[in-house]
Coordinates of C-alpha atoms in Angstrom, one line a residue:
X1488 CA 0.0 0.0 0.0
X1489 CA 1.7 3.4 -1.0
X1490 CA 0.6 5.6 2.2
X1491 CA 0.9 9.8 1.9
X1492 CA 3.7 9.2 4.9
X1493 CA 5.6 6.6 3.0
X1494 CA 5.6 8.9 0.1
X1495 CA 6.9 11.9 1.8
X1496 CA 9.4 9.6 3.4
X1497 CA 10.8 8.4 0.0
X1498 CA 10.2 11.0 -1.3
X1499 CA 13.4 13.8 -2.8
X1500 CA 12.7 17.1 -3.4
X1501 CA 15.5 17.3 -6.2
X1502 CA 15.2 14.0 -8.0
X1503 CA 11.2 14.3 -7.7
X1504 CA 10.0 14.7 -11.0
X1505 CA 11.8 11.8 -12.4
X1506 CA 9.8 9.7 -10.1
X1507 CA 6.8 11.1 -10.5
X1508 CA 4.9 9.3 -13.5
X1509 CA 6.0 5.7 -11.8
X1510 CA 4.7 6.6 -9.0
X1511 CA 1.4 7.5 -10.5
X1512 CA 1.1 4.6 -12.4
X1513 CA 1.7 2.2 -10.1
X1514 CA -1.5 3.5 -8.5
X1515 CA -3.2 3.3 -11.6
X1516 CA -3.1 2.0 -14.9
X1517 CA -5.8 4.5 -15.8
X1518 CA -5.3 8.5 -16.9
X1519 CA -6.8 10.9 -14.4
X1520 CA -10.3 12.1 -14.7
X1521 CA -11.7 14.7 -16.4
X1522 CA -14.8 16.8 -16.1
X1523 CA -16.4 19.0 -19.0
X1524 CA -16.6 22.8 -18.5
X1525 CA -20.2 22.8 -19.0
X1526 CA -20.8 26.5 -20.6
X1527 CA -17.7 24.9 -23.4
X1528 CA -16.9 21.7 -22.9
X1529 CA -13.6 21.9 -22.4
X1530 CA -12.3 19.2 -20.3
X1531 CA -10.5 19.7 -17.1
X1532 CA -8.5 17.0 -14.7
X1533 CA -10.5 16.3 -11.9
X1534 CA -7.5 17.5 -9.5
X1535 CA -5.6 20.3 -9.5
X1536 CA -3.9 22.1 -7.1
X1537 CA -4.6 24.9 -4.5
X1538 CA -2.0 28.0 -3.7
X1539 CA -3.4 28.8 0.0
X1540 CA -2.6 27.2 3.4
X1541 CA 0.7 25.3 2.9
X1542 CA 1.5 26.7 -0.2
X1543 CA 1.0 30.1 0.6
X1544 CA 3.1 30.1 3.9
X1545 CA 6.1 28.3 2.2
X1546 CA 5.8 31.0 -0.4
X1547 CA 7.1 33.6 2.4
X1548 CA 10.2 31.8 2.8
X1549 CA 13.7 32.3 1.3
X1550 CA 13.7 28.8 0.3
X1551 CA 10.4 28.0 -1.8
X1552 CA 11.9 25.8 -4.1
X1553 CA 9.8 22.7 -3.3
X1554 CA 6.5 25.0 -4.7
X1555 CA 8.6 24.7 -8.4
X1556 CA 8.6 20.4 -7.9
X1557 CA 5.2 21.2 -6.7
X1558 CA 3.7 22.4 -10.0
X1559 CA 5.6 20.4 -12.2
X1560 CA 4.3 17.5 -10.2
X1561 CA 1.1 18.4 -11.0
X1562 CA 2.0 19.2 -14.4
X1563 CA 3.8 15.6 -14.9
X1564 CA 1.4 13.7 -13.9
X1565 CA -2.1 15.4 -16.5
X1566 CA -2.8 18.1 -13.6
X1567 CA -3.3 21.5 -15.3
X1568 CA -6.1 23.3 -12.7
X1569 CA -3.7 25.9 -10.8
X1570 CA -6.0 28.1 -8.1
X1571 CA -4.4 31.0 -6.5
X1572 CA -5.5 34.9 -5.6
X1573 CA -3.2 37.7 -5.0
X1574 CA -4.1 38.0 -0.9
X1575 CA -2.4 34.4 -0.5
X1576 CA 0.5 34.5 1.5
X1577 CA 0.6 38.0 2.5
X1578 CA 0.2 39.2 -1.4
X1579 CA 3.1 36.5 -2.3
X1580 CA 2.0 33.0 -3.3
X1581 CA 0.6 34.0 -6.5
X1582 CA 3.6 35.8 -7.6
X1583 CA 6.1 33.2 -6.7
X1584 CA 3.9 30.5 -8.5
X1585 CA 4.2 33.0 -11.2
X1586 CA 7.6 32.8 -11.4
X1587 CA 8.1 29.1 -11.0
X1588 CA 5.4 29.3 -13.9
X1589 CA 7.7 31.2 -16.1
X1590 CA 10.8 29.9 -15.0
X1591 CA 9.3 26.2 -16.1
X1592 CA 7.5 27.4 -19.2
X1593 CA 4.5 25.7 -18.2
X1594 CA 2.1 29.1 -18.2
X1595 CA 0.7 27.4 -21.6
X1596 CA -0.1 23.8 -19.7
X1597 CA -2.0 25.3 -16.5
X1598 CA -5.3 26.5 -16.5
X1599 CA -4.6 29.4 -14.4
X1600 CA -7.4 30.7 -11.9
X1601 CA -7.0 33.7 -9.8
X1602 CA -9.0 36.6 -8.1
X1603 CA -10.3 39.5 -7.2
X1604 CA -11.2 41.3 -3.9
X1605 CA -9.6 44.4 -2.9
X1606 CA -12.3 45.3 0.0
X1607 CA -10.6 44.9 3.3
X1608 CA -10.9 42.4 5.4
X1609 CA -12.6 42.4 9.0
X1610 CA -13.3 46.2 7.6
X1611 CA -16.9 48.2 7.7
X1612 CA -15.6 48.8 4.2
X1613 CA -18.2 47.1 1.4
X1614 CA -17.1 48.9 -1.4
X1615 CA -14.4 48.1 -3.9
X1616 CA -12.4 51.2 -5.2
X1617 CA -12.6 50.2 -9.2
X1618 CA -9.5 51.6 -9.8
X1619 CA -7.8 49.2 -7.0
X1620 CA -9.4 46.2 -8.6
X1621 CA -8.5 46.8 -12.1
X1622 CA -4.4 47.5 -10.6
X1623 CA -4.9 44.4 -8.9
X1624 CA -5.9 42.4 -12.0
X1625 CA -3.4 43.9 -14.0
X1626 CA -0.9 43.1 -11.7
X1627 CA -2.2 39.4 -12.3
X1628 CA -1.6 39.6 -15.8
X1629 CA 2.0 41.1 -15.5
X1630 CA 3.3 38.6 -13.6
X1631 CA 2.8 35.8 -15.5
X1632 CA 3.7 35.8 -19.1
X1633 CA 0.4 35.1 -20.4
X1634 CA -1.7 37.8 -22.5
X1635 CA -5.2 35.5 -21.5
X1636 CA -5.9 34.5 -17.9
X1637 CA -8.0 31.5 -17.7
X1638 CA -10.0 32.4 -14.9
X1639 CA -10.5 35.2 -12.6
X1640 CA -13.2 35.1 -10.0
X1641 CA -14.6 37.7 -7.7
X1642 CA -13.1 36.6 -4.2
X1643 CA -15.7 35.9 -1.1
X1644 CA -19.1 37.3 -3.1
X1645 CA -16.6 40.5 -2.5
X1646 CA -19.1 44.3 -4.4
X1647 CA -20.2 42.3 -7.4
X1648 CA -21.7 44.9 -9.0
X1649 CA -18.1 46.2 -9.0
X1650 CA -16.2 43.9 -9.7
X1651 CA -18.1 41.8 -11.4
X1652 CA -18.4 44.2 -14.2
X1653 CA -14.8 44.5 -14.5
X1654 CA -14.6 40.8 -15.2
X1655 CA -17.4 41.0 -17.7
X1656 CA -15.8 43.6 -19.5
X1657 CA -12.4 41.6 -19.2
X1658 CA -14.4 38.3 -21.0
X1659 CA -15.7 40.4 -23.5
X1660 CA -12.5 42.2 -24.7
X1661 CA -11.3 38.6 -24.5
X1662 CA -8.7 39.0 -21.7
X1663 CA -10.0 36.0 -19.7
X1664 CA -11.7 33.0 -20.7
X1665 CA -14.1 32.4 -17.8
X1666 CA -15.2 34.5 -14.6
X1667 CA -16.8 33.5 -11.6
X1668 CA -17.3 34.2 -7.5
X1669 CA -16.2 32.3 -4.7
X1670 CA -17.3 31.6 -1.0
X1671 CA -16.0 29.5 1.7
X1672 CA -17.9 28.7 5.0
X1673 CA -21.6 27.8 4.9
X1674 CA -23.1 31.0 6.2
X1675 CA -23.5 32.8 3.2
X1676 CA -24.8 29.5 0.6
X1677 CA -28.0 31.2 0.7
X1678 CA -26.4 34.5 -1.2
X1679 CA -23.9 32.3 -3.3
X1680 CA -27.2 30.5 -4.2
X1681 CA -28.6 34.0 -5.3
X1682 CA -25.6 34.7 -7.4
X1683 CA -25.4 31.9 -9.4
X1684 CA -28.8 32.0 -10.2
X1685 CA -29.0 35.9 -11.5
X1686 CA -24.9 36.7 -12.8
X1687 CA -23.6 34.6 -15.6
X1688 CA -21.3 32.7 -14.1
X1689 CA -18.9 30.4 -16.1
X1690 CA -17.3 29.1 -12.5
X1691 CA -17.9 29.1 -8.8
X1692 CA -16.0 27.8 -6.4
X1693 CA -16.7 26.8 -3.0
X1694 CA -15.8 24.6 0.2
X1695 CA -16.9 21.0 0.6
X1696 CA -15.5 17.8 2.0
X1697 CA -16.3 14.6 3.4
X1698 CA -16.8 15.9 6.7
X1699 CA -18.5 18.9 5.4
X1700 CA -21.4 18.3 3.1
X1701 CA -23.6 21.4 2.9
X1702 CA -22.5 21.7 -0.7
X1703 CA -23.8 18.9 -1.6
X1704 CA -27.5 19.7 -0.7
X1705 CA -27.6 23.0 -2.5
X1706 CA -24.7 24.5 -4.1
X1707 CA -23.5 21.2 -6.5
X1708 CA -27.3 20.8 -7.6
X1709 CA -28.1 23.9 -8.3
X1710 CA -24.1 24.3 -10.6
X1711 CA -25.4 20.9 -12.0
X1712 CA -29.0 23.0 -12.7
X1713 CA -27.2 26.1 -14.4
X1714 CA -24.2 24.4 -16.3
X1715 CA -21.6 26.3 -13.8
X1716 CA -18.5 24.5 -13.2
X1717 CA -17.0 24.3 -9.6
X1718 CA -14.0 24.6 -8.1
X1719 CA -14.3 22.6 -4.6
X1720 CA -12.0 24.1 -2.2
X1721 CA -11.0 22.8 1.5
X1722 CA -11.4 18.9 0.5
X1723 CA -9.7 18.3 3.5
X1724 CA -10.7 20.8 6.1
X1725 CA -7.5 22.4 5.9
X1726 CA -5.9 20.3 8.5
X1727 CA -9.6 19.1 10.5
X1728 CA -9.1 15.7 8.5
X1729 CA -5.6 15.3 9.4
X1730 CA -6.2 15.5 12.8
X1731 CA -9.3 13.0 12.9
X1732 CA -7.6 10.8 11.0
X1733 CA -4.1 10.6 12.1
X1734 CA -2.5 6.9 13.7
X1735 CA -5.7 5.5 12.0
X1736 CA -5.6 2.8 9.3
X1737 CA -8.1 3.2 6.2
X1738 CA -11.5 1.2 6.3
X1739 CA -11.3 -2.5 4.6
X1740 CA -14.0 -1.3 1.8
X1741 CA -11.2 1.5 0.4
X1742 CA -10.0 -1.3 -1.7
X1743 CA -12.9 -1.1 -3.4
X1744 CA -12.1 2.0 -5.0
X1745 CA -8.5 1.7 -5.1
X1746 CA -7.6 4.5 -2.7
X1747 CA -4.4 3.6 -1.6
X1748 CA -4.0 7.0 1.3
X1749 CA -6.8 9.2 3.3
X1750 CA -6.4 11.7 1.0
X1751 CA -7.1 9.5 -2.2
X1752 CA -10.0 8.6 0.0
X1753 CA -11.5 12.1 1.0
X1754 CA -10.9 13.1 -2.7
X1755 CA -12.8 10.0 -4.2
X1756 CA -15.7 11.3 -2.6
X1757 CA -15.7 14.6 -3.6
X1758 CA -15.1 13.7 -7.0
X1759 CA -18.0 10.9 -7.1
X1760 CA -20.1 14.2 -7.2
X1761 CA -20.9 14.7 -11.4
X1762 CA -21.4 18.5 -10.4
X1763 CA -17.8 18.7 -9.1
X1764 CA -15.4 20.2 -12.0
X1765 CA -12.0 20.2 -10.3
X1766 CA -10.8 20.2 -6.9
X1767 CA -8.0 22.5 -5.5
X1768 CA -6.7 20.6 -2.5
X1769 CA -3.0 22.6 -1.3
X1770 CA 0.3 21.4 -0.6
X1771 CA 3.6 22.5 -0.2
X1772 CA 5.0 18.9 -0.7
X1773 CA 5.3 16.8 -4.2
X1774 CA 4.7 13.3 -2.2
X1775 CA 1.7 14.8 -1.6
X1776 CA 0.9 16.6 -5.1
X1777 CA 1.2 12.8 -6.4
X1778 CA -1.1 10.9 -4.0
X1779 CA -3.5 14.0 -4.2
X1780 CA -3.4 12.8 -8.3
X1781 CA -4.2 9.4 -7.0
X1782 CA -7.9 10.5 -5.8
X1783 CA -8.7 11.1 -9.3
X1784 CA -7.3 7.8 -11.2
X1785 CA -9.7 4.9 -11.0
X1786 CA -12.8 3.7 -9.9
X1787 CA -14.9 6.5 -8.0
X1788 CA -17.4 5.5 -5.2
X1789 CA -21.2 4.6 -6.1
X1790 CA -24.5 6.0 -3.4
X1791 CA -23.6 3.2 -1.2
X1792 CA -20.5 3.4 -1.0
X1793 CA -20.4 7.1 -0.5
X1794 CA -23.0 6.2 2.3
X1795 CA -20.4 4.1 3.9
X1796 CA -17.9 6.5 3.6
X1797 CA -19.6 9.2 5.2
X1798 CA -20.8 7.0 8.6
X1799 CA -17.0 6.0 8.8
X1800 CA -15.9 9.5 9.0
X1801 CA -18.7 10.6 10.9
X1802 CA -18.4 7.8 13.8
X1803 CA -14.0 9.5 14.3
X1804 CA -14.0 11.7 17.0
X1805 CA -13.8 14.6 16.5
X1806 CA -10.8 16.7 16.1

């Protein structure tokens, strides 16, 4: 069984991408999944990778040379989703990834989605300045040498009308390819709910885990309902998983689906959703960029199964 600790163990940082596709395949014989953009068509792989958390603090250090095996980890092995925003890391993580980006000449193999919020945090402020948020976009573009940027999406539900309309004029003068919103935390699905159903959204992107289902009752439905893809943040609670799970050994019935680590597991069941587009887990460590791809090779779980999954999480103490 190849565990996330045994691969981090074997794991080297400088010989990583060699081992990368073996280590892939002998998870799987199969090429990782891929879900349809629904507005295009364009196919996506099921699992990409995530810039905050992990990422973002390793980012701030003067060694951050792991985050370049990262993405060509992801690359090597048919990722291509690449989520990131310019307040990760302090106002850091996307430009490093940037740089890695350009350094690898990969900026053609990702799909590249960012954001947009300049209203302040933990501020009475509501109101973007529209000047701020077209600097910050076009601070976006000039870091990474690509004249079209996949995907930008207005960050937490942050003054749509604002900049919203900056992303619809971006789409339309063909500068971006797709816009969207995002949200994390449950206490605002209701609004999120609104959004999709009145702004033309190409993309929203959202929390939801094994452990965290909310999602799944509204916000996939409704993206299945519309033709919006998602991008499902937090599949592992950030670390609330970790914790729950850690000196545990997986359930018998994982074999079933051929997930070989927790996180292949927690993934398996985000994926089994057909509303979920692509999900962003983050890491700071190519072991675990490589059994993250692992959770979205093979066989996915069917209602039972999911069912059985679920209880089995849901009897762990909690964290």
């Amino acid at each position: 069984m190849i565990t996330r600790r045994k691969l981090i163990k074997n794991s080297i940082l400088a010989s990583s991408a060699a081992l990368m596709p073996k280590l892939v395949s002998a998870q799987s014989g199969s090429g990782l999944i891929k879900r349809a953009i629904p507005k295009t068509g364009e196919e996506l792989p099921i699992i990409g990778l995530g810039s905050s958390a992990t990422f973002s603090s390793l980012a701030n250090d003067a060694d951050a040379t792991a985050l370049r095996e990262v993405l060509s980890a992801l690359i090597n092995n048919g990722g291509t989703v690449f989520d990131t925003a310019p307040s990760y890391g302090g106002g850091s993580s996307e430009e490093v990834a940037a740089n890695f980006v350009n350094e690898l000449g990969i900026a053609d193999d990702l799909f590249w989605a960012t954001k947009v919020n300049v209203v302040p945090r933990r501020s009475a402020i509501t109101t973007a300045d529209a000047t701020a948020a077209w600097t910050q976009i076009e601070r976006s573009f000039a870091m990474l040498d690509k004249p079209v940027i996949d995907l930008i999406q207005v960050h937490n539900l942050a003054d749509l009308p604002t900049q919203m309309g900056i992303l619809r004029e971006l789409k339309q003068d063909g500068r971006i390819r797709y816009l969207g919103t995002t949200w994390t935390g449950e206490q605002r699905h209701e609004d999120l709910a609104e959004v999709m159903r009145n702004e033309p959204l190409d993309f929203v992107g959202f929390d939801y885990a094994i452990d965290n289902r909310a999602a799944a009752e509204t916000l996939l439905p409704l993206a299945q309902d519309l033709g919006i893809a998602t991008l499902i943040y937090l599949p592992f609670g950030r670390s609330r998983l970790w914790s729950r799970v850690s000196g545990r050994q997986l359930p018998d019935f994982a074999a079933e689906i051929g997930a070989d680590s927790w996180a292949q597991f927690f993934l398996k069941f985000i994926a089994a959703h057909p509303a979920v587009t692509s999900i962003t887990p983050s890491t700071s460590k190519p072991a675990n960029m490589i059994d993250n791809i692992g959770g979205g090779i093979g066989e996915l779980p069917d209602a039972d199964l999911l069912r059985r999954m679920a209880a089995h999480v849901d009897a762990l103490p909690q964290a």
